[in-house]
Coordinates of C-alpha atoms in Angstrom, one line a residue:
Chain A
X300 CA -38.6 66.5 -99.3
X301 CA -42.1 65.6 -98.1
X302 CA -45.1 66.5 -100.1
X303 CA -47.6 68.8 -98.4
X304 CA -50.6 66.9 -97.2
X305 CA -53.9 67.9 -98.9
X306 CA -56.3 70.1 -97.0
X307 CA -59.9 68.8 -97.2
X308 CA -62.9 70.7 -96.1
X309 CA -65.8 68.4 -95.1
X310 CA -69.4 69.1 -94.4
X311 CA -72.8 67.5 -94.7
X312 CA -76.5 68.0 -94.2
X313 CA -77.3 65.3 -91.6
X314 CA -75.3 67.3 -89.0
X315 CA -72.1 67.0 -87.1
X316 CA -73.4 64.1 -85.0
X317 CA -74.4 61.9 -88.0
X318 CA -72.6 58.6 -88.5
X319 CA -72.0 59.4 -92.2
X320 CA -69.7 62.3 -91.6
X321 CA -67.7 60.4 -89.0
X322 CA -67.3 57.5 -91.5
X323 CA -66.2 60.0 -94.1
X324 CA -63.6 61.3 -91.6
X325 CA -62.4 57.8 -90.9
X326 CA -62.0 57.1 -94.6
X327 CA -60.1 60.3 -95.3
X328 CA -57.8 60.7 -92.2
X329 CA -55.0 58.9 -94.1
X330 CA -55.5 61.1 -97.2
X331 CA -55.1 64.6 -95.8
X332 CA -55.6 67.2 -93.1
X333 CA -59.4 67.5 -92.4
X334 CA -61.4 70.5 -91.4
X335 CA -65.0 69.5 -90.7
X336 CA -67.6 72.3 -90.5
X337 CA -71.0 70.7 -90.3
X338 CA -74.5 71.9 -89.2
X339 CA -75.2 71.5 -85.4
X340 CA -78.3 69.4 -86.2
X341 CA -80.0 67.7 -89.2
X342 CA -80.5 69.9 -92.3
X343 CA -81.7 67.2 -94.7
X344 CA -83.3 68.6 -97.8
X345 CA -81.7 72.0 -97.3
X346 CA -80.5 72.1 -101.0
X347 CA -78.5 75.3 -101.6
X348 CA -80.3 77.3 -98.9
X349 CA -78.5 80.2 -97.2
X350 CA -79.3 82.1 -94.1
X351 CA -79.6 85.8 -94.5
X352 CA -82.3 86.9 -92.1
X353 CA -80.4 85.9 -89.0
X354 CA -76.7 85.7 -88.1
X355 CA -74.9 82.4 -87.8
X356 CA -72.2 81.1 -85.4
X357 CA -69.7 78.3 -85.3
X358 CA -67.8 76.6 -82.5
X359 CA -64.8 74.4 -82.3
X360 CA -65.7 70.9 -80.9
X361 CA -62.5 68.9 -81.2
X362 CA -58.9 69.5 -82.5
X363 CA -56.0 67.2 -82.9
X364 CA -53.2 66.7 -85.4
X365 CA -54.7 66.6 -88.9
X366 CA -58.3 67.0 -87.8
X367 CA -60.5 69.9 -86.6
X368 CA -64.2 69.6 -86.0
X369 CA -66.6 72.5 -85.9
X370 CA -70.4 72.8 -85.6
X371 CA -72.2 75.7 -87.3
X372 CA -75.7 77.0 -86.7
X373 CA -76.4 77.5 -90.4
X374 CA -77.3 75.5 -93.4
X375 CA -74.9 73.2 -95.3
X376 CA -74.0 76.0 -97.7
X377 CA -73.6 78.4 -94.8
X378 CA -71.1 75.9 -93.3
X379 CA -69.0 76.0 -96.5
X380 CA -69.2 79.7 -96.9
X381 CA -68.3 80.4 -93.3
X382 CA -65.5 77.8 -93.2
X383 CA -63.9 79.4 -96.3
X384 CA -64.3 82.9 -94.9
X385 CA -63.3 82.4 -91.3
X386 CA -62.0 79.0 -90.5
X387 CA -59.7 77.4 -93.0
X388 CA -56.0 78.4 -92.9
X389 CA -55.7 78.1 -96.7
X390 CA -57.9 77.4 -99.7
X391 CA -58.8 73.7 -99.4
X392 CA -57.7 71.2 -102.1
X393 CA -61.2 69.7 -102.0
X394 CA -64.6 70.3 -100.5
X395 CA -66.4 67.1 -99.7
X396 CA -70.0 66.6 -98.6
X397 CA -71.4 63.5 -96.9
X398 CA -71.5 60.7 -96.5
X399 CA -75.2 61.3 -96.8
X400 CA -77.8 59.1 -95.2
X401 CA -79.9 58.7 -98.3
X402 CA -79.9 58.7 -102.1
X403 CA -78.9 62.0 -103.9
X404 CA -79.0 60.6 -107.4
X405 CA -81.5 61.6 -110.2
X406 CA -83.7 64.7 -109.4
X407 CA -82.7 64.5 -105.7
X408 CA -79.6 66.5 -106.6
X409 CA -82.0 69.6 -106.5
X410 CA -83.1 69.0 -102.9
X411 CA -79.9 67.7 -101.5
X412 CA -78.0 69.6 -98.8
X413 CA -75.1 67.4 -99.4
X414 CA -75.0 68.6 -103.0
X415 CA -75.6 72.1 -101.6
X416 CA -72.2 71.7 -100.0
X417 CA -70.6 70.4 -103.1
X418 CA -72.1 73.0 -105.5
X419 CA -71.0 75.8 -103.1
X420 CA -67.4 74.4 -103.1
X421 CA -67.6 74.3 -106.9
X422 CA -68.9 77.8 -107.1
X423 CA -65.9 78.9 -105.2
X424 CA -63.6 77.3 -107.7
X425 CA -62.6 74.3 -105.5
X426 CA -62.9 70.7 -106.8
X427 CA -65.8 69.2 -104.8
X428 CA -67.3 65.8 -104.3
X429 CA -70.5 64.6 -102.7
X430 CA -70.9 61.1 -101.3
X431 CA -74.3 59.5 -100.5
X432 CA -75.5 56.1 -99.5
X433 CA -78.9 54.8 -100.5
X434 CA -79.9 54.2 -96.9
X435 CA -81.6 56.7 -94.7
X436 CA -81.1 54.9 -91.4
X437 CA -79.1 56.7 -88.7
X438 CA -77.0 53.5 -88.2
X439 CA -76.6 52.7 -91.9
X440 CA -73.6 50.5 -92.7
X441 CA -71.0 52.6 -94.7
X442 CA -68.2 50.2 -94.5
X443 CA -68.3 49.0 -98.1
X444 CA -68.2 52.6 -99.3
X445 CA -65.0 53.7 -97.5
X446 CA -62.4 52.2 -99.9
X447 CA -64.2 53.9 -102.8
X448 CA -64.5 57.2 -101.0
X449 CA -60.8 57.2 -100.4
X450 CA -60.0 56.1 -104.0
X451 CA -62.3 58.7 -105.6
X452 CA -60.8 61.4 -103.4
X453 CA -57.2 60.4 -104.2
X454 CA -57.9 60.2 -107.9
X455 CA -59.7 63.6 -107.9
X456 CA -56.7 65.1 -106.0
X457 CA -54.4 63.6 -108.6
X458 CA -56.4 64.6 -111.7
X459 CA -58.2 67.7 -110.7
X460 CA -61.6 68.8 -111.9
X461 CA -62.4 71.4 -114.6
X462 CA -63.8 74.6 -113.2
X463 CA -67.6 74.5 -112.7
X464 CA -67.8 70.7 -112.6
X465 CA -68.2 68.7 -109.4
X466 CA -68.9 65.0 -108.7
X467 CA -72.1 63.5 -107.3
X468 CA -71.2 60.0 -106.0
X469 CA -74.0 57.6 -104.9
X470 CA -73.5 54.2 -103.3
X471 CA -76.1 51.4 -103.5
X472 CA -77.0 49.9 -100.1
X473 CA -75.0 46.7 -100.4
X474 CA -71.8 45.2 -99.1
X475 CA -71.2 43.7 -102.6
X476 CA -70.2 46.6 -104.8
X477 CA -69.7 45.8 -108.5
X478 CA -67.3 48.8 -109.1
X479 CA -67.8 52.3 -110.5
X480 CA -70.0 53.5 -113.4
X481 CA -69.8 57.1 -114.8
X482 CA -73.4 58.2 -115.2
X483 CA -75.8 60.9 -116.2
X484 CA -78.7 62.2 -114.0
X485 CA -81.7 59.9 -114.3
X486 CA -85.0 61.4 -115.6
X487 CA -87.5 60.7 -112.8
X488 CA -90.3 62.2 -110.8
X489 CA -91.6 62.2 -107.2
X490 CA -95.3 61.3 -106.9
X491 CA -97.8 61.0 -104.0
X492 CA -95.6 63.3 -102.1
X493 CA -97.7 63.9 -98.9
X494 CA -99.4 62.0 -96.1
X495 CA -102.3 64.0 -94.7
X496 CA -103.1 63.9 -91.0
X497 CA -105.8 65.5 -88.8
X498 CA -104.8 68.2 -86.4
X499 CA -106.2 67.6 -83.0
X500 CA -107.5 71.1 -82.9
X501 CA -109.0 71.0 -86.4
X502 CA -107.7 71.1 -89.9
X503 CA -105.0 69.1 -91.6
X504 CA -101.3 68.9 -91.7
X505 CA -99.1 67.2 -94.3
X506 CA -95.9 65.2 -94.0
X507 CA -93.6 65.1 -97.0
X508 CA -93.0 61.6 -98.2
X509 CA -93.5 60.3 -101.7
X510 CA -92.6 57.6 -104.2
X511 CA -89.9 58.1 -106.7
X512 CA -90.7 57.0 -110.3
X513 CA -87.9 56.3 -112.6
X514 CA -89.0 57.4 -116.1
X515 CA -86.2 55.6 -117.9
X516 CA -85.5 52.4 -115.9
X517 CA -83.8 50.7 -118.8
X518 CA -81.3 53.5 -119.6
X519 CA -77.9 51.9 -118.7
X520 CA -76.1 55.2 -118.6
X521 CA -78.1 56.6 -115.8
X522 CA -77.2 56.9 -112.1
X523 CA -80.4 55.0 -111.0
X524 CA -79.6 52.1 -113.3
X525 CA -76.1 51.9 -111.8
X526 CA -77.4 51.9 -108.3
X527 CA -80.1 49.3 -109.1
X528 CA -77.3 47.0 -110.4
X529 CA -75.0 47.5 -107.4
X530 CA -72.6 49.9 -109.0
X531 CA -71.2 53.1 -107.5
X532 CA -72.7 55.9 -109.5
X533 CA -70.5 58.9 -110.3
X534 CA -72.5 61.7 -112.0
X535 CA -70.4 64.7 -113.1
X536 CA -72.5 67.7 -112.3
X537 CA -72.2 71.3 -113.5
X538 CA -73.1 74.6 -111.9
X539 CA -73.9 76.3 -115.2
X540 CA -77.5 75.4 -115.6
X541 CA -78.1 77.4 -118.8
X542 CA -80.2 75.4 -121.3
X543 CA -77.9 76.3 -124.3
X544 CA -80.0 74.3 -126.8
X545 CA -83.0 76.6 -126.0
X546 CA -81.2 79.9 -126.6
X547 CA -81.6 80.0 -130.3
X548 CA -85.3 78.9 -130.1
X549 CA -86.1 81.7 -127.6
X550 CA -84.6 84.3 -129.9
X551 CA -87.4 83.6 -132.4
X552 CA -90.1 84.3 -129.8
X553 CA -92.0 87.6 -129.6
X554 CA -91.3 89.6 -126.5
X555 CA -92.4 93.0 -127.8
X556 CA -94.5 95.0 -125.4
Chain B
X46 CA -117.0 78.7 -128.2
X47 CA -114.9 80.3 -125.6
X48 CA -111.3 79.1 -125.0
X49 CA -110.7 77.8 -121.5
X50 CA -108.7 80.2 -119.4
X51 CA -105.2 79.1 -118.5
X52 CA -104.6 78.0 -114.9
X53 CA -101.5 79.5 -113.4
X54 CA -99.9 78.4 -110.1
X55 CA -98.0 81.3 -108.5
X56 CA -95.5 81.2 -105.6
X57 CA -92.5 83.1 -104.4
X58 CA -89.8 83.1 -101.6
X59 CA -90.5 86.5 -100.2
X60 CA -93.8 85.3 -98.7
X61 CA -97.5 85.9 -99.4
X62 CA -97.3 89.5 -98.0
X63 CA -94.5 90.7 -100.3
X64 CA -95.3 93.4 -102.8
X65 CA -93.7 91.4 -105.7
X66 CA -96.2 88.6 -105.7
X67 CA -99.1 91.0 -105.6
X68 CA -97.6 92.8 -108.5
X69 CA -97.3 89.5 -110.3
X70 CA -101.0 88.8 -109.5
X71 CA -101.9 92.2 -110.9
X72 CA -100.0 91.5 -114.1
X73 CA -101.5 88.1 -114.7
X74 CA -105.2 88.5 -113.7
X75 CA -106.1 89.3 -117.3
X76 CA -104.2 86.2 -118.6
X77 CA -105.7 83.3 -116.6
X78 CA -107.1 81.9 -113.4
X79 CA -104.6 82.3 -110.6
X80 CA -103.9 80.0 -107.7
X81 CA -101.4 81.5 -105.4
X82 CA -99.7 79.3 -102.7
X83 CA -96.9 81.2 -101.1
X84 CA -94.9 80.9 -97.8
X85 CA -96.5 82.5 -94.8
X86 CA -93.3 84.6 -94.3
X87 CA -90.1 85.4 -96.0
X88 CA -88.0 82.4 -97.2
X89 CA -85.4 84.3 -99.2
X90 CA -82.4 82.2 -100.1
X91 CA -84.4 78.9 -99.6
X92 CA -83.1 77.4 -102.9
X93 CA -84.7 74.0 -103.5
X94 CA -85.1 73.3 -99.8
X95 CA -87.9 70.9 -98.7
X96 CA -89.4 70.3 -95.2
X97 CA -89.3 66.7 -94.1
X98 CA -88.6 66.8 -90.4
X99 CA -91.9 68.5 -89.5
X100 CA -95.3 68.6 -91.2
X101 CA -96.6 71.6 -93.1
X102 CA -99.9 73.3 -93.4
X103 CA -101.8 75.6 -95.7
X104 CA -104.8 77.9 -95.3
X105 CA -107.0 79.8 -97.7
X106 CA -106.7 83.6 -97.3
X107 CA -108.8 85.0 -100.1
X108 CA -111.0 83.6 -102.9
X109 CA -112.8 85.4 -105.7
X110 CA -113.6 84.6 -109.3
X111 CA -110.3 83.7 -111.0
X112 CA -108.1 84.1 -108.0
X113 CA -107.4 82.1 -104.8
X114 CA -104.7 83.0 -102.3
X115 CA -103.2 80.5 -99.8
X116 CA -100.5 80.8 -97.3
X117 CA -98.3 77.8 -96.5
X118 CA -96.0 77.1 -93.6
X119 CA -93.3 75.4 -95.7
X120 CA -90.5 76.4 -98.1
X121 CA -91.1 77.7 -101.7
X122 CA -90.7 74.2 -103.0
X123 CA -93.1 72.8 -100.4
X124 CA -95.6 75.4 -101.6
X125 CA -95.5 74.0 -105.1
X126 CA -95.5 70.4 -104.1
X127 CA -98.4 70.9 -101.7
X128 CA -100.4 73.0 -104.2
X129 CA -100.0 70.3 -106.9
X130 CA -100.9 67.6 -104.4
X131 CA -103.8 69.1 -102.5
X132 CA -105.0 72.4 -103.8
X133 CA -105.1 72.8 -107.6
X134 CA -108.2 71.5 -109.4
X135 CA -106.1 70.4 -112.4
X136 CA -102.5 70.4 -113.5
X137 CA -101.6 74.1 -114.0
X138 CA -100.6 75.4 -117.4
X139 CA -97.7 77.2 -115.9
X140 CA -95.9 77.5 -112.5
X141 CA -94.6 81.0 -111.9
X142 CA -92.3 82.3 -109.2
X143 CA -91.8 85.9 -108.2
X144 CA -91.7 88.7 -108.7
X145 CA -88.7 88.3 -106.5
X146 CA -87.3 91.3 -104.6
X147 CA -83.7 90.8 -105.7
X148 CA -81.5 89.6 -108.5
X149 CA -81.6 85.8 -109.4
X150 CA -79.2 85.9 -112.3
X151 CA -75.8 84.3 -112.6
X152 CA -74.8 82.0 -109.7
X153 CA -77.7 83.3 -107.6
X154 CA -79.9 80.8 -109.4
X155 CA -78.4 78.2 -107.0
X156 CA -79.6 80.0 -103.8
X157 CA -82.9 81.4 -105.1
X158 CA -86.1 80.2 -103.5
X159 CA -87.9 81.8 -106.5
X160 CA -86.0 79.5 -108.8
X161 CA -86.7 76.7 -106.3
X162 CA -90.4 77.2 -107.2
X163 CA -89.6 77.2 -110.9
X164 CA -87.3 74.2 -110.9
X165 CA -90.0 72.3 -108.9
X166 CA -92.6 73.1 -111.5
X167 CA -90.2 72.0 -114.2
X168 CA -89.4 68.8 -112.4
X169 CA -93.2 68.1 -112.4
X170 CA -93.3 68.5 -116.2
X171 CA -95.0 71.9 -116.1
X172 CA -93.7 74.9 -118.0
X173 CA -92.3 77.2 -115.4
X174 CA -91.0 80.8 -115.2
X175 CA -89.2 82.8 -112.5
X176 CA -89.4 86.6 -112.4
X177 CA -87.0 88.7 -110.4
X178 CA -86.2 92.4 -110.1
X179 CA -82.8 93.6 -109.2
X180 CA -84.0 95.6 -106.2
X181 CA -84.2 94.1 -102.7
X182 CA -86.4 96.9 -101.2
X183 CA -89.8 95.9 -99.8
X184 CA -91.4 98.7 -101.7
X185 CA -89.5 98.3 -105.0
X186 CA -91.2 99.7 -108.1
X187 CA -92.2 96.7 -110.3
X188 CA -94.4 98.8 -112.7
X189 CA -92.0 98.7 -115.7
X190 CA -91.7 94.9 -115.4
X191 CA -95.5 94.1 -115.6
X192 CA -96.0 94.4 -119.4
X193 CA -93.0 92.1 -119.9
X194 CA -94.2 89.7 -117.3
X195 CA -97.5 89.4 -119.1
X196 CA -96.0 89.1 -122.6
X197 CA -93.5 86.5 -121.5
X198 CA -96.2 84.4 -119.8
X199 CA -98.5 84.7 -122.9
X200 CA -95.8 83.8 -125.3
X201 CA -94.8 80.8 -123.1
X202 CA -98.4 79.7 -123.0
X203 CA -98.6 79.9 -126.8
X204 CA -95.3 78.2 -127.6
X205 CA -94.7 75.9 -124.6
X206 CA -91.4 74.8 -123.2
X207 CA -89.5 71.6 -123.8
X208 CA -89.6 69.2 -120.9
X209 CA -86.8 69.9 -118.4
X210 CA -86.3 73.5 -119.4
X211 CA -87.6 76.5 -117.5
X212 CA -87.1 80.3 -117.7
X213 CA -85.2 82.5 -115.3
X214 CA -86.2 86.1 -116.1
X215 CA -84.4 89.0 -114.4
X216 CA -85.3 92.7 -114.7
X217 CA -82.8 95.5 -114.2
X218 CA -84.0 98.1 -111.7
X219 CA -85.0 100.8 -114.2
X220 CA -88.2 102.3 -115.6
X221 CA -86.4 102.5 -119.0
X222 CA -86.2 98.9 -120.2
X223 CA -84.4 98.4 -123.5
X224 CA -86.2 95.1 -124.4
X225 CA -85.4 91.4 -124.0
X226 CA -82.1 89.6 -124.4
X227 CA -81.8 85.8 -124.4
X228 CA -78.8 85.0 -122.2
X229 CA -76.6 82.4 -120.6
X230 CA -75.8 82.3 -116.8
X231 CA -72.9 84.6 -116.1
X232 CA -69.7 83.2 -114.6
X233 CA -69.3 85.0 -111.3
X234 CA -68.4 84.6 -107.6
X235 CA -69.5 86.0 -104.3
X236 CA -66.6 87.3 -102.1
X237 CA -66.3 88.8 -98.6
X238 CA -69.4 87.0 -97.7
X239 CA -69.7 87.8 -93.9
X240 CA -69.8 90.6 -91.6
X241 CA -68.5 89.6 -88.1
X242 CA -70.0 91.0 -85.0
X243 CA -69.4 90.6 -81.2
X244 CA -72.0 88.7 -79.2
X245 CA -72.7 90.6 -76.0
X246 CA -72.1 87.4 -74.0
X247 CA -68.9 86.6 -75.7
X248 CA -67.9 85.1 -79.1
X249 CA -68.8 86.2 -82.6
X250 CA -71.7 85.9 -84.9
X251 CA -71.7 86.3 -88.7
X252 CA -74.2 88.0 -91.0
X253 CA -74.2 86.8 -94.6
X254 CA -73.7 89.6 -97.0
X255 CA -71.0 89.8 -99.7
X256 CA -69.9 91.3 -102.9
X257 CA -70.7 89.8 -106.3
X258 CA -67.8 89.7 -108.7
X259 CA -68.6 89.3 -112.4
X260 CA -65.8 87.2 -113.9
X261 CA -66.7 88.0 -117.5
X262 CA -68.1 91.5 -117.5
X263 CA -67.6 92.0 -121.2
X264 CA -69.4 88.9 -122.3
X265 CA -72.5 90.2 -124.2
X266 CA -74.4 86.9 -124.1
X267 CA -74.6 86.8 -120.3
X268 CA -77.5 87.7 -118.0
X269 CA -75.4 90.1 -116.0
X270 CA -74.4 92.0 -119.2
X271 CA -78.0 92.3 -120.2
X272 CA -79.0 93.6 -116.8
X273 CA -76.1 96.1 -116.7
X274 CA -77.3 97.4 -120.0
X275 CA -81.0 97.8 -119.0
X276 CA -82.3 94.7 -120.9
X277 CA -84.6 92.1 -119.5
X278 CA -82.5 89.0 -119.2
X279 CA -84.2 85.6 -120.0
X280 CA -81.9 82.7 -119.2
X281 CA -83.3 79.3 -120.2
X282 CA -82.4 76.9 -117.4
X283 CA -82.3 73.1 -117.3
X284 CA -82.9 70.6 -114.5
X285 CA -80.5 68.0 -115.9
X286 CA -77.3 69.2 -114.3
X287 CA -75.1 66.4 -115.7
X288 CA -71.8 67.6 -117.0
X289 CA -71.9 65.5 -120.2
X290 CA -68.6 66.8 -121.4
X291 CA -66.9 65.2 -118.4
X292 CA -68.4 61.7 -118.7
X293 CA -65.8 60.5 -121.2
X294 CA -62.9 61.9 -119.3
X295 CA -64.0 60.3 -116.0
X296 CA -64.2 56.9 -117.7
X297 CA -60.4 57.1 -118.1
X298 CA -59.8 57.6 -114.4
X299 CA -58.8 54.8 -112.1
X300 CA -61.4 53.9 -109.5
X301 CA -60.2 50.4 -108.7
X302 CA -60.1 49.5 -105.0

């Protein structure tokens, strides 16, 4: 009796033509059947955005045994929603985002379209993992990450994840990985976020850029510390964002009108 | 000696022309000096999205004593970032999103551009509050919410919020509010999320829609329960999304390659 191959739904925010998602496909072809539904162009920084003011479409690009590739006109989250609604033949065993061209550790989790994919999978009750490499280049070298991507996916398939918890995996940009550390989200802040330029017809426009400041660079349990020391950072991430510690305090406040 | 008036930065995701933000302005004129930097059109469902592939702009629309209104070409989060970078004369005492036309309780927090505003304020270390009304209509009646909006803002100015914690406030669509309940995020899921239509030149397109299913309708400590029973739901929300309970478990997994 052969065991059924896992079904993996893949998406990203860099778009269907990005190197990172094709490297992800390459890493995971041996692990399961892959359905890839990714944006038809870059959607970096899309976070959990959804498209409601206009309709979206998808189209099959490539199909062979164990692999189907689709492009979708929507956001990363739209891709997951539409794939689950209209494309997959069964509920996937995993939803996987990435491999992102760029760091999604620390506060970047809030802006990340890759983690948008992952959080959406998690909201649908499916174990979900995001992979990101700390290199924004279009031709970044993902080769050192691939054995870890495969191992993390295999281990997650074997062990499962509790409902409401997904994984945010970040790789330092090195060929010399030290192994895996389980981390928490680093406390940090973006500063100097815009470059101002003059519009040729008057006025200014602003490019988003910025410098990330780690507010706890010595904390060895954080994802940024792991990355700075050449470790793969796995940060378990939850979709319940309630600040439970604040509930009791707020009950003492006066909200009478 | 007169006390300095608080400086409040307001934004939203329905855009500068939405009724909700003008109702918010009306509620808060007596409370402090207002700087409003809102998208130049609707950005509903923008979540924490940021614009990095193109530059953004802003323009002053209206200025009078205690109130300045700007439109911005970016996302809700862009509005907050650009306001803090280029517009405000000092760090605001509060960042406030809303009043949203539509429910941002439960899992909607992950898609909400209103909460994108609030989370961005919180990431910048500023106490931040999102207000939403469970009515999507452009001409929704916000009048019952306004005394609560003012009271919640005043109480938050007086008490402060711990770093990394913001407030997600949702109002039921009723003129007969029962008071405030402090809540946790309801466990729920969106189903049947698309309506399929035929394209006149062939193929299909899909409109995002859906039905929300509350997976714990009897849980009296949840935001959806509060809203269903005509209470104002205040859900304290945190920007650290680490699933701390999972860290120890993951350390027992095998990630050797």
